[in-house]
PDB file of C-alpha atoms in Angstrom:
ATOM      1  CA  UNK A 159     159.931  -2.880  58.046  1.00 46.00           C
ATOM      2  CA  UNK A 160     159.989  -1.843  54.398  1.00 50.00           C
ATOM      3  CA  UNK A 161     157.159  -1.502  52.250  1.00 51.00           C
ATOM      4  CA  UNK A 162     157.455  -1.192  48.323  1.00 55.00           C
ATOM      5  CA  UNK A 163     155.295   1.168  46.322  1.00 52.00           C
ATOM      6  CA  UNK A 164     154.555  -0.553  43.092  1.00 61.00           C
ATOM      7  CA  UNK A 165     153.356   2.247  40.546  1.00 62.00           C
ATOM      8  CA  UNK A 166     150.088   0.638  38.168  1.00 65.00           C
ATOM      9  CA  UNK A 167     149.136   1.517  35.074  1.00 68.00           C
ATOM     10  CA  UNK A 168     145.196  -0.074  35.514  1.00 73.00           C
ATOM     11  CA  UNK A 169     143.234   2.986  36.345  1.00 71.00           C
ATOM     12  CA  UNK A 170     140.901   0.424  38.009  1.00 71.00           C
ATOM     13  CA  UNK A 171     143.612  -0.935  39.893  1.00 70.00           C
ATOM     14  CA  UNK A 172     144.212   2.795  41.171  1.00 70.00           C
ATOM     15  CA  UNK A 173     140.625   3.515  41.925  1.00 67.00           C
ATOM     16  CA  UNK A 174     140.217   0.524  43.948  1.00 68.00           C
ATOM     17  CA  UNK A 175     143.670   1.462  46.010  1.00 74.00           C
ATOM     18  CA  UNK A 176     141.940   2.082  49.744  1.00 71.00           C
ATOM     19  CA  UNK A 177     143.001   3.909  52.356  1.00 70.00           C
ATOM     20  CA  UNK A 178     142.455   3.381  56.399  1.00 66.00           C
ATOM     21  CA  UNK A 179     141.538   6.454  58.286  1.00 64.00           C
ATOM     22  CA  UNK A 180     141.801   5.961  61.994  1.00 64.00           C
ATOM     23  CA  UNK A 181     139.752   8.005  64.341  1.00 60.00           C
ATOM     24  CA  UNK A 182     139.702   8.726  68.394  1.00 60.00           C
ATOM     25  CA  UNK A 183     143.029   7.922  69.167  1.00 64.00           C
ATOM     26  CA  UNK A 184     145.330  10.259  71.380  1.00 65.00           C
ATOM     27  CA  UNK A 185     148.496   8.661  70.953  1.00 70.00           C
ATOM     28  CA  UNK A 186     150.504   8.144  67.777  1.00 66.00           C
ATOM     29  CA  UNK A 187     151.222   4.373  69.176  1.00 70.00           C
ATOM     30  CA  UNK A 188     147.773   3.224  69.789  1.00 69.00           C
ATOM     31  CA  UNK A 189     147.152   3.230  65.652  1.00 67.00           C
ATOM     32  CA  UNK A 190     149.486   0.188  65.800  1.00 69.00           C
ATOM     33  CA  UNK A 191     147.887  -1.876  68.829  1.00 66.00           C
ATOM     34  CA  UNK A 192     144.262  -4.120  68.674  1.00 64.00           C
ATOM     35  CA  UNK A 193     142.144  -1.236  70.343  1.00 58.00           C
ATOM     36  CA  UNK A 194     138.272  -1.745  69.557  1.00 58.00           C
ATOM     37  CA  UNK A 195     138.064   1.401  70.873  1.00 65.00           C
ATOM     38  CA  UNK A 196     139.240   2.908  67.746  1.00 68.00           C
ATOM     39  CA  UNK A 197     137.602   4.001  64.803  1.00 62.00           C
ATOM     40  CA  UNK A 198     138.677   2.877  61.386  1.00 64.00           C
ATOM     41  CA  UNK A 199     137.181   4.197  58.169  1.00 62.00           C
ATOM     42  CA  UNK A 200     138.257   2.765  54.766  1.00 64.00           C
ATOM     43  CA  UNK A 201     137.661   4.746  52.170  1.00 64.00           C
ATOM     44  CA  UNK A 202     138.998   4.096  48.606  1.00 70.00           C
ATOM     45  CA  UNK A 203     140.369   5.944  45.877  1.00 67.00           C
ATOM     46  CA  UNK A 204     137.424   6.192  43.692  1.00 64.00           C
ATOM     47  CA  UNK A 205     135.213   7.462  46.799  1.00 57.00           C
ATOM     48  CA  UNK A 206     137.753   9.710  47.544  1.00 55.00           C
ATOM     49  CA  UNK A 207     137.880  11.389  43.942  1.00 61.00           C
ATOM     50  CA  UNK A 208     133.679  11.126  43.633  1.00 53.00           C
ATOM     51  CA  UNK A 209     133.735  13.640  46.839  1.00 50.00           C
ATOM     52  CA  UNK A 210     133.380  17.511  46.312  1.00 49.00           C
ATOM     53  CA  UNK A 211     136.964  18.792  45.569  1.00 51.00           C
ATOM     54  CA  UNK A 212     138.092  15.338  46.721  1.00 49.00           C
ATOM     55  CA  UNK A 213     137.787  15.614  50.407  1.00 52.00           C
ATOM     56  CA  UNK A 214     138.212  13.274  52.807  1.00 51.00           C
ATOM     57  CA  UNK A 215     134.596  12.587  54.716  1.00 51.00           C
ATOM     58  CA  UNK A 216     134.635  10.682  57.613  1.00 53.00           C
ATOM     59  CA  UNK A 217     130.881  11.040  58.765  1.00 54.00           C
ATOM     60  CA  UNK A 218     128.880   8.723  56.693  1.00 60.00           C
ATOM     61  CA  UNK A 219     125.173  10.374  56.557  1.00 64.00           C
ATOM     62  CA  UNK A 220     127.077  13.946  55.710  1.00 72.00           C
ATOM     63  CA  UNK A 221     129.051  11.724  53.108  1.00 70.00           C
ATOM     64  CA  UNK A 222     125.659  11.281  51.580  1.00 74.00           C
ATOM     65  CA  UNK A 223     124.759  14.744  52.000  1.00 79.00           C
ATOM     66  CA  UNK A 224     127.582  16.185  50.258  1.00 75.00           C
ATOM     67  CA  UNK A 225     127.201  14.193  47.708  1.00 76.00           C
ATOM     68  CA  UNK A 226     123.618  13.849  47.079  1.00 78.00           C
ATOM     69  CA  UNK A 227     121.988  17.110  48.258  1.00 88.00           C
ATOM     70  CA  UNK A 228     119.610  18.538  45.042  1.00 89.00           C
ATOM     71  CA  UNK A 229     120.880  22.246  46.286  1.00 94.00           C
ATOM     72  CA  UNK A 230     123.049  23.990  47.848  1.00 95.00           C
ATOM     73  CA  UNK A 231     123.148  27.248  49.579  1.00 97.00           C
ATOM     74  CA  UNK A 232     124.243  29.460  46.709  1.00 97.00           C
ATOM     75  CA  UNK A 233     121.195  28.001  44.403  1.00 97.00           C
ATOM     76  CA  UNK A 234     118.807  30.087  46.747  1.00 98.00           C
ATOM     77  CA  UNK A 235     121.045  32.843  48.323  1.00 98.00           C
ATOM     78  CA  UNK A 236     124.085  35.597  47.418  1.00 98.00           C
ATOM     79  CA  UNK A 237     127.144  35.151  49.470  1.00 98.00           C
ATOM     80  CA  UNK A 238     129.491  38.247  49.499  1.00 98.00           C
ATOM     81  CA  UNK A 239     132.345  39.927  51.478  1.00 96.00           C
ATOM     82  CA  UNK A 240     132.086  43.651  51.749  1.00 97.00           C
ATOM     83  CA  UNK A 241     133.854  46.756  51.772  1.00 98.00           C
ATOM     84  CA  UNK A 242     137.746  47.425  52.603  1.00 98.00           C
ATOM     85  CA  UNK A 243     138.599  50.635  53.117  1.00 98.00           C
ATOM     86  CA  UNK A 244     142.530  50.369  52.351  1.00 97.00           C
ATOM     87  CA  UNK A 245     143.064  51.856  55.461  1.00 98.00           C
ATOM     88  CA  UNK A 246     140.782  51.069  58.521  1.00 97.00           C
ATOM     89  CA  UNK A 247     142.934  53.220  60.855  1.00 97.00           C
ATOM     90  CA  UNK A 248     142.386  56.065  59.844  1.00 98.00           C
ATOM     91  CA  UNK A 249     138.882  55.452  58.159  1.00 99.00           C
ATOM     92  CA  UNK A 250     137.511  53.303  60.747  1.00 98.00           C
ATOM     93  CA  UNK A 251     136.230  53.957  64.238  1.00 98.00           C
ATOM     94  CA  UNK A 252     134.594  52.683  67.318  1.00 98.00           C
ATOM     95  CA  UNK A 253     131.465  54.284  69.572  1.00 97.00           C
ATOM     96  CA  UNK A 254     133.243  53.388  73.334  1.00 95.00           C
ATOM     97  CA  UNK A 255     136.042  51.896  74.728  1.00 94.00           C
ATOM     98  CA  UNK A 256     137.502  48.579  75.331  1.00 92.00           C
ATOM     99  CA  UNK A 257     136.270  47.026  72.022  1.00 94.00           C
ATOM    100  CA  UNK A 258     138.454  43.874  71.232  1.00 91.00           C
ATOM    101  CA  UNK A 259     141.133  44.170  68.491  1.00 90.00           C
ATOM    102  CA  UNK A 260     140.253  48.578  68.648  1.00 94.00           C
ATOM    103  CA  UNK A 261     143.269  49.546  69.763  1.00 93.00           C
ATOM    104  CA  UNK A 262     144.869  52.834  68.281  1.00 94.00           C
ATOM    105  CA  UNK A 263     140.929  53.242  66.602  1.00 97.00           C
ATOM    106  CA  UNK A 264     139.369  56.952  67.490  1.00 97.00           C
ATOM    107  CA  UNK A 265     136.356  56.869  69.485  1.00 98.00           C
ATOM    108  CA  UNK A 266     133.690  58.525  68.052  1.00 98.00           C
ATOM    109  CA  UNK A 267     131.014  60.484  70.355  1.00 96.00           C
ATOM    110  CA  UNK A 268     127.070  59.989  68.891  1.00 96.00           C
ATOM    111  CA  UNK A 269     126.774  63.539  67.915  1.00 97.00           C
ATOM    112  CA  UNK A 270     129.406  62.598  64.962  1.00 98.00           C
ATOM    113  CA  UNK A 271     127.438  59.494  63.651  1.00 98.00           C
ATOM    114  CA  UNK A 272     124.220  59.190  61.531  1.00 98.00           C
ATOM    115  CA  UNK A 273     122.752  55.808  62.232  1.00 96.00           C
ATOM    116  CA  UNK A 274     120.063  56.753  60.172  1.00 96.00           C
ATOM    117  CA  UNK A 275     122.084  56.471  56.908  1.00 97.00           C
ATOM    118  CA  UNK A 276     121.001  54.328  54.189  1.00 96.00           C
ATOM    119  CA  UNK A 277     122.688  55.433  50.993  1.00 97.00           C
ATOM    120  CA  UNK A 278     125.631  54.653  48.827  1.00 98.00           C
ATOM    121  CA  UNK A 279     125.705  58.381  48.368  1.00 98.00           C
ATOM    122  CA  UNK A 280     127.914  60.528  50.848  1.00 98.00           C
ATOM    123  CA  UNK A 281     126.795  62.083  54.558  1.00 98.00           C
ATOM    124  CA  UNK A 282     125.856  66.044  53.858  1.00 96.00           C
ATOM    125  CA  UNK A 283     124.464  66.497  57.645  1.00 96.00           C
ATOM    126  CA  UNK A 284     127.742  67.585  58.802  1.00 96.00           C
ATOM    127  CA  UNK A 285     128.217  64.030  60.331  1.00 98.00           C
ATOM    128  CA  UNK A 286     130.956  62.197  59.392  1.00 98.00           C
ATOM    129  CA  UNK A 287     130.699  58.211  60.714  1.00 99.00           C
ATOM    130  CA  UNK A 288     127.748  55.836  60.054  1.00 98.00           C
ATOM    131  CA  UNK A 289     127.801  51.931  61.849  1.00 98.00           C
ATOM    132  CA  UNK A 290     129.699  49.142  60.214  1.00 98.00           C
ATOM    133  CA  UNK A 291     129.321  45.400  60.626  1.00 98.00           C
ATOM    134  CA  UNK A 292     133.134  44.234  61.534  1.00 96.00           C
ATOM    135  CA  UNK A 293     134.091  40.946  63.202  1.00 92.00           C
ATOM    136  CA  UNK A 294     132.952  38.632  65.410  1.00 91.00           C
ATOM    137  CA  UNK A 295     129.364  38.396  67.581  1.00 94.00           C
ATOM    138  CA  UNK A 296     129.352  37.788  71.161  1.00 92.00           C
ATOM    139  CA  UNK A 297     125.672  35.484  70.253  1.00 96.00           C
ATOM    140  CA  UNK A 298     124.354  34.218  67.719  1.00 97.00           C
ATOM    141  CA  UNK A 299     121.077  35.741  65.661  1.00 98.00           C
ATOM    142  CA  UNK A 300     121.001  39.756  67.018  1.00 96.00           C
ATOM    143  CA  UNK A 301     124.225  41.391  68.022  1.00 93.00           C
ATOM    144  CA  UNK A 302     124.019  42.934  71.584  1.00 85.00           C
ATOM    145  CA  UNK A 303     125.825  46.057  70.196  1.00 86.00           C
ATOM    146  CA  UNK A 304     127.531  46.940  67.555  1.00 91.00           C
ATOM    147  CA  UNK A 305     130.273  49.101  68.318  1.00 96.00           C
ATOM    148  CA  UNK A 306     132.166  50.026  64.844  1.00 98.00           C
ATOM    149  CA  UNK A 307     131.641  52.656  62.457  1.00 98.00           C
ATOM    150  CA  UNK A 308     132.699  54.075  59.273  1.00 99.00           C
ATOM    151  CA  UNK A 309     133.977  57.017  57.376  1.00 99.00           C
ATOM    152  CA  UNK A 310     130.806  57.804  55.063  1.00 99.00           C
ATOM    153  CA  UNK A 311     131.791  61.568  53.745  1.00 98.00           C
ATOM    154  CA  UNK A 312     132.605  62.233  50.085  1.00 98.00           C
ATOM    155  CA  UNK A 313     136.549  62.029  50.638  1.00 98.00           C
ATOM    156  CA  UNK A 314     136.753  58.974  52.547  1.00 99.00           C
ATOM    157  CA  UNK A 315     133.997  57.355  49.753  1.00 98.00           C
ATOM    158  CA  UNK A 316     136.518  58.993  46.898  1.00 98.00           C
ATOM    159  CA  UNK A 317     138.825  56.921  48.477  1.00 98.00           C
ATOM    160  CA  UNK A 318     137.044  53.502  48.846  1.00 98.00           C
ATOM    161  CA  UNK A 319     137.134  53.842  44.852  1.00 98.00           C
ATOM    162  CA  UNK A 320     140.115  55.052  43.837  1.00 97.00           C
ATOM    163  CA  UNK A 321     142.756  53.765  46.029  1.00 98.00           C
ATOM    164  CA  UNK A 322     144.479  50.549  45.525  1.00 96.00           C
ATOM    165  CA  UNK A 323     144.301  48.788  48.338  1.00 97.00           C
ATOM    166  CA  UNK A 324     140.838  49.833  48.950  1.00 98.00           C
ATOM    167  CA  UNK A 325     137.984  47.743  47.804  1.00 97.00           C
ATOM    168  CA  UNK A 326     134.172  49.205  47.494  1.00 98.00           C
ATOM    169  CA  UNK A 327     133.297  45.603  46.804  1.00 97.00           C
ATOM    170  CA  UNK A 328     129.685  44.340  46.471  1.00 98.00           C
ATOM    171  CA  UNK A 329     127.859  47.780  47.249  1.00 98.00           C
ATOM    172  CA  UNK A 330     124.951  46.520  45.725  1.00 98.00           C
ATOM    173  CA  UNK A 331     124.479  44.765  49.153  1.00 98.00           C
ATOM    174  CA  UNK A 332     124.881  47.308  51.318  1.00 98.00           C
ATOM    175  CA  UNK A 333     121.725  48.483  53.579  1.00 98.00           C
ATOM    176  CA  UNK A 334     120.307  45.330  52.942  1.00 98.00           C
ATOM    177  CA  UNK A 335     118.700  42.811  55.368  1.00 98.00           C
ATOM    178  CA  UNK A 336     120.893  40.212  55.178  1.00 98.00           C
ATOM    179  CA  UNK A 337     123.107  37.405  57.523  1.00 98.00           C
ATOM    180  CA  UNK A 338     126.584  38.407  58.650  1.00 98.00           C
ATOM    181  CA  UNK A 339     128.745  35.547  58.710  1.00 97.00           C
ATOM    182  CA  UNK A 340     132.172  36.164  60.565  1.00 94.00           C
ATOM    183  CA  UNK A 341     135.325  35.166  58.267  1.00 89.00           C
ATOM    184  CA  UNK A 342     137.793  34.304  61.068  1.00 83.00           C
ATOM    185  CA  UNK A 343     136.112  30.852  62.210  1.00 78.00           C
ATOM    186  CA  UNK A 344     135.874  29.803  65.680  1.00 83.00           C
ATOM    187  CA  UNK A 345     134.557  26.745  67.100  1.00 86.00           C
ATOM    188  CA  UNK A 346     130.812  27.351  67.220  1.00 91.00           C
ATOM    189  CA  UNK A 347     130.176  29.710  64.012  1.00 93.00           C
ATOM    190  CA  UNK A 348     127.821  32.789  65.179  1.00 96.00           C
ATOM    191  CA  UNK A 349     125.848  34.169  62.485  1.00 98.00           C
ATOM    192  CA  UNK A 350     123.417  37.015  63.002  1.00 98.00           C
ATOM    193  CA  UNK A 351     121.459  39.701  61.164  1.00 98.00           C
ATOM    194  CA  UNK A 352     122.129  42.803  59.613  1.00 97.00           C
ATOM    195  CA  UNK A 353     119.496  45.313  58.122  1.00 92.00           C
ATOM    196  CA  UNK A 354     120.554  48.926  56.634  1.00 90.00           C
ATOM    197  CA  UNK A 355     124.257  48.423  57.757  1.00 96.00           C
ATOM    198  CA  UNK A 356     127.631  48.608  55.558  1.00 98.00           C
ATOM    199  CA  UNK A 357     129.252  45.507  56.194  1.00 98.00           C
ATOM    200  CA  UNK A 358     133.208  44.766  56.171  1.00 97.00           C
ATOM    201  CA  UNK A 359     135.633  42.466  54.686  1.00 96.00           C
ATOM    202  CA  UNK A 360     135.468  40.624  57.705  1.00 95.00           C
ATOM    203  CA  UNK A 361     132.121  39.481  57.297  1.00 96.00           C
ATOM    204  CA  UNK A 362     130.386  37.072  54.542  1.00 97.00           C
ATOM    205  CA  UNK A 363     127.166  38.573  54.063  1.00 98.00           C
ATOM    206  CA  UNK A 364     124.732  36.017  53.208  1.00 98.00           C
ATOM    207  CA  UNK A 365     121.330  37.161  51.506  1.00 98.00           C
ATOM    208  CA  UNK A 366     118.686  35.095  50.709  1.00 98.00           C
ATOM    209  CA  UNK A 367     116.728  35.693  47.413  1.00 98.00           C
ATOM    210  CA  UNK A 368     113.419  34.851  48.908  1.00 97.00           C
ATOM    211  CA  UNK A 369     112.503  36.735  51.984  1.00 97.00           C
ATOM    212  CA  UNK A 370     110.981  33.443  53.548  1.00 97.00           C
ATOM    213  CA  UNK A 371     113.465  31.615  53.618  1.00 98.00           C
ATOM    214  CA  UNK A 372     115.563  34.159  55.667  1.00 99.00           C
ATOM    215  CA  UNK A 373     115.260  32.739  59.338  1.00 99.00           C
ATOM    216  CA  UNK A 374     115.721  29.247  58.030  1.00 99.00           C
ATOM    217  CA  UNK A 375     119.172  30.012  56.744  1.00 99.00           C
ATOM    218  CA  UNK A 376     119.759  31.786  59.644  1.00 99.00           C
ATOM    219  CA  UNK A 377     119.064  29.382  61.879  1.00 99.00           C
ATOM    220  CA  UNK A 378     120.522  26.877  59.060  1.00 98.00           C
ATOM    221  CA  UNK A 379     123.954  28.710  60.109  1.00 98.00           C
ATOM    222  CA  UNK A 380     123.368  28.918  63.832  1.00 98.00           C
ATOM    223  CA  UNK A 381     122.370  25.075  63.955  1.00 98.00           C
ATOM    224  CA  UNK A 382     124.505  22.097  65.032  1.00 96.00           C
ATOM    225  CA  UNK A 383     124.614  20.207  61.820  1.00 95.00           C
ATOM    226  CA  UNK A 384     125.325  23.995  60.193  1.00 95.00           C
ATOM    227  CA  UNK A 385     128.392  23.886  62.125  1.00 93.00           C
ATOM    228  CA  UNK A 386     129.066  20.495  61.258  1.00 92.00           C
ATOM    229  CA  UNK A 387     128.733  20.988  57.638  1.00 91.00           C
ATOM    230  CA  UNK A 388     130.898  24.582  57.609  1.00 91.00           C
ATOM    231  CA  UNK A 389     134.144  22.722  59.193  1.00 87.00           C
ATOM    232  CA  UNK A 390     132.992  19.820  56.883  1.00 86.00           C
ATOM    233  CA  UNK A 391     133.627  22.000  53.902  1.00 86.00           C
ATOM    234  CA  UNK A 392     136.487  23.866  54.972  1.00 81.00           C
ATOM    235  CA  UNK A 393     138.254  22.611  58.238  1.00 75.00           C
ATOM    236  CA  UNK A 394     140.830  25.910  57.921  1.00 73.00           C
ATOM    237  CA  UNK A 395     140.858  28.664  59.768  1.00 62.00           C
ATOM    238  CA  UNK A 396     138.701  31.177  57.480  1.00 74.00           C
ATOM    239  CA  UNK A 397     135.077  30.647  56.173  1.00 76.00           C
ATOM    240  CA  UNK A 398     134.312  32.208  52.802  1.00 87.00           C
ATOM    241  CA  UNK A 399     131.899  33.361  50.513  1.00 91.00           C
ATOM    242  CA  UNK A 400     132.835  30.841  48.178  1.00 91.00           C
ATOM    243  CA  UNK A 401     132.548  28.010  50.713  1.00 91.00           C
ATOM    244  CA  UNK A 402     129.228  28.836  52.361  1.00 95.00           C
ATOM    245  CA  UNK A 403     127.974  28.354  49.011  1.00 95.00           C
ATOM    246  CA  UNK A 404     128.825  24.972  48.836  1.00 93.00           C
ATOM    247  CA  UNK A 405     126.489  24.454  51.924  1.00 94.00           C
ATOM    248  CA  UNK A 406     123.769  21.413  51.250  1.00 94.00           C
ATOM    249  CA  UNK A 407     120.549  23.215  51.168  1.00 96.00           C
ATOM    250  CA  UNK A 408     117.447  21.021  51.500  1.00 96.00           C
ATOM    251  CA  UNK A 409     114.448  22.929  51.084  1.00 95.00           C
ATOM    252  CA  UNK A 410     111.718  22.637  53.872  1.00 96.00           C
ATOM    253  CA  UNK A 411     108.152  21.719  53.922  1.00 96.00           C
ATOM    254  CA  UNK A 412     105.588  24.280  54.864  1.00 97.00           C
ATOM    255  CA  UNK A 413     104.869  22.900  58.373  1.00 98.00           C
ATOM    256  CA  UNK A 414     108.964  22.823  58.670  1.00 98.00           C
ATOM    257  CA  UNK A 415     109.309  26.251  57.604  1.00 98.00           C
ATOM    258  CA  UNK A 416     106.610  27.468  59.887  1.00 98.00           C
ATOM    259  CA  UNK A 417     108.668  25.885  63.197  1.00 98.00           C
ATOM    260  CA  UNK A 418     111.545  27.251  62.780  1.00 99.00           C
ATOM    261  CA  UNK A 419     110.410  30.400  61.598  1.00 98.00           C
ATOM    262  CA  UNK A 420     108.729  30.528  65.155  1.00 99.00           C
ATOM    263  CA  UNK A 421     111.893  29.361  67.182  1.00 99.00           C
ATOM    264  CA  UNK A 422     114.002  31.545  65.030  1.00 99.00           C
ATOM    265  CA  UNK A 423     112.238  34.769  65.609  1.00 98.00           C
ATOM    266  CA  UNK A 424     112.361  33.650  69.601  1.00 98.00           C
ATOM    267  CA  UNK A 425     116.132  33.488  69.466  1.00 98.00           C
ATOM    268  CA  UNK A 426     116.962  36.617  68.403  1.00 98.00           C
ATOM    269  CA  UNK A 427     114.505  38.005  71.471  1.00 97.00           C
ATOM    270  CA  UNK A 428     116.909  35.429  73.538  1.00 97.00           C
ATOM    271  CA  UNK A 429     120.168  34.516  71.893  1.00 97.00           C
ATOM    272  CA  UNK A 430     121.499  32.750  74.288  1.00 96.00           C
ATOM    273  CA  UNK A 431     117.931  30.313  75.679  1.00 98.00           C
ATOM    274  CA  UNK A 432     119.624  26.803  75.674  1.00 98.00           C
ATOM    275  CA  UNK A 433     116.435  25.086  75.040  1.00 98.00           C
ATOM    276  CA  UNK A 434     115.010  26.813  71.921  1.00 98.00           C
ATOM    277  CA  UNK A 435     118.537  26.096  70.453  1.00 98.00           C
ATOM    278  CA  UNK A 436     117.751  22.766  71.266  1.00 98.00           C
ATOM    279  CA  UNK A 437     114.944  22.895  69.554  1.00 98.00           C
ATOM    280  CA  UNK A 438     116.302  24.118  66.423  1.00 99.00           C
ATOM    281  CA  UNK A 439     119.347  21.783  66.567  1.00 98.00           C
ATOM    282  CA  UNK A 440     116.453  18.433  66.676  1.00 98.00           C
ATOM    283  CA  UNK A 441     114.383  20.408  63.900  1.00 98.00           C
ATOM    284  CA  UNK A 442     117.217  20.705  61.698  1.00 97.00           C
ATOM    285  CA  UNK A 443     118.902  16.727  62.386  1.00 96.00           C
ATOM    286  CA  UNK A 444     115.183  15.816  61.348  1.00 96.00           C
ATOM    287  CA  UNK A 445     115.232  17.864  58.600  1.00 96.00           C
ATOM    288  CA  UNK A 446     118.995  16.892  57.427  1.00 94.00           C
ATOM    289  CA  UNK A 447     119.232  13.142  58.409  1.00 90.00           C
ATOM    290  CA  UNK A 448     116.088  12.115  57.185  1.00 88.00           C
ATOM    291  CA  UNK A 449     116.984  13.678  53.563  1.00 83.00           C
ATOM    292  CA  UNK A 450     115.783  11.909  50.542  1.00 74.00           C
ATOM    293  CA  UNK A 451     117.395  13.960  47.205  1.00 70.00           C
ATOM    294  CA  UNK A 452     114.327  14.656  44.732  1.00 58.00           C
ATOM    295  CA  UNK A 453     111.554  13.874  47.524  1.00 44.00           C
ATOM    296  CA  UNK A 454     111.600  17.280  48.652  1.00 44.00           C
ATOM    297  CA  UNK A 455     108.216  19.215  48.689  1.00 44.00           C
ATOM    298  CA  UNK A 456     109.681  21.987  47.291  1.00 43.00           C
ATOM    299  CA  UNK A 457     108.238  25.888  48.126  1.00 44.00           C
ATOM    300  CA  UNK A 458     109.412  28.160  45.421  1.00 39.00           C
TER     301      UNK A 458
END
């Protein structure tokens, strides 16, 4: 069968073009054969182009979201990457062993670290390593250990700003309390949070401007529709500063606030309690679903 593609000049004609999206199928053949089972979206041009850098959004209510959403997550919060020190082999290290993707790093014994260190200035203690946030979390909220650690004396901080390669990007964040946000994306995206830490390239560090807010964009990130929304906005392999921006922020009531300020500070006692992130998950589909834009109470 051959189909002609007639090129139009009638930019209404081209806005109106639609295109069928079919969902659920696990064989190339079945797009072809009456299956109810199936799910068919048609979406057209114009819809298509109306969409946030022109994405294709195939849930309906986030459709809405994305669209319609009064903020978004960088109105209300800073989202950075941190440092890279040009050469984490040799300025990088790790407190034990058998710490994934640490192999060739020195390991460092606790006599050699200040984890007291809260300064852009260098170590003069005679120590030489103070901890890093790098990589993934094994939960979400409060890491169970944090294992990496940095080069903080006055040649390896030389360095950071004069080499090339390295970047001392975003300093202005370090130390601070803020949300580390892994780069490499995985499935279920596990934020958790960082206070009077250096935190690496590998890590979005997401700081709220207003202090109350911080355990509802924390739990924002841990949540199911968070998750949702992240792959939403960028279904590749690498989350960004620049994309966690673009996260629809709806601002929560005072009663709202209040819950899941309470179930938040629970998790990170108990990362891993199914039913408080069950909790959270329902809070934050009531929050999200039943979104009106403008009709927010809003708490500034």
């Amino acid at each position: 069968m051959h189909h002609n593609v007639k090129k139009s000049s009638s930019l209404n004609e081209c806005l109106g073009n639609k295109i069928k999206l079919v969902k659920n199928f696990t064989d190339v053949n079945q797009i072809n054969l009456p299956d109810n089972t199936l799910e068919k979206i048609y979406l057209t041009q114009s819809e298509i182009l109306s969409n946030h850098n022109h994405r294709f959004i195939l849930n309906n209510d986030l459709m809405e979201l994305m669209k319609y959403c009064d903020f978004s997550l960088g109105d209300f919060c800073d989202c950075v990457t941190g440092i890279y020190t040009g050469n984490n082999k040799r300025f990088m290290a790790v407190t034990k062993e058998n710490v994934r993707n640490a192999k060739g790093y020195p390991i460092i014994s606790s006599e050699d670290i200040d984890q007291n260190h809260m300064s852009l200035d260098p170590l003069k203690n005679g120590k030489r390593y103070i901890p890093i946030v790098k990589s993934s979390s094994d939960v979400k909220y409060k890491r169970n250990n944090n294992p990496w650690l940095i080069d903080w004396t006055t040649e390896a901080i030389d360095y950071y700003h004069n080499d090339k390669k390295a970047r001392f990007q975003n300093s202005q964040y370090y130390f601070k309390h803020g949300i580390a946000v892994p780069m490499v994306k995985s499935s279920v995206i596990k934020a958790t949070e960082m206070n009077k830490m250096v935190f690496d390239q590998s890590i979005v560090g997401v700081f709220p401007r207003k202090e109350k807010y911080f355990n509802y964009v924390l739990g924002l990130i841990n949540s199911d529709i968070g998750n949702k929304i992240i792959h939403l906005i960028n279904p590749t392999a690498n989350n960004s500063a620049n994309y966690l921006k673009k996260i629809p922020f709806i601002l929560p009531n005072e009663s709202q606030l209040d819950k899941i300020n309470q179930i938040v500070k629970k998790l990170k006692l108990n990362p891993i309690d199914a039913d408080l992130q069950q909790r959270l998950d329902d809070t934050f589909d009531e929050i999200y679903y039943s979104y009106t834009p403008s009709k927010t109470e809003y708490l500034f």
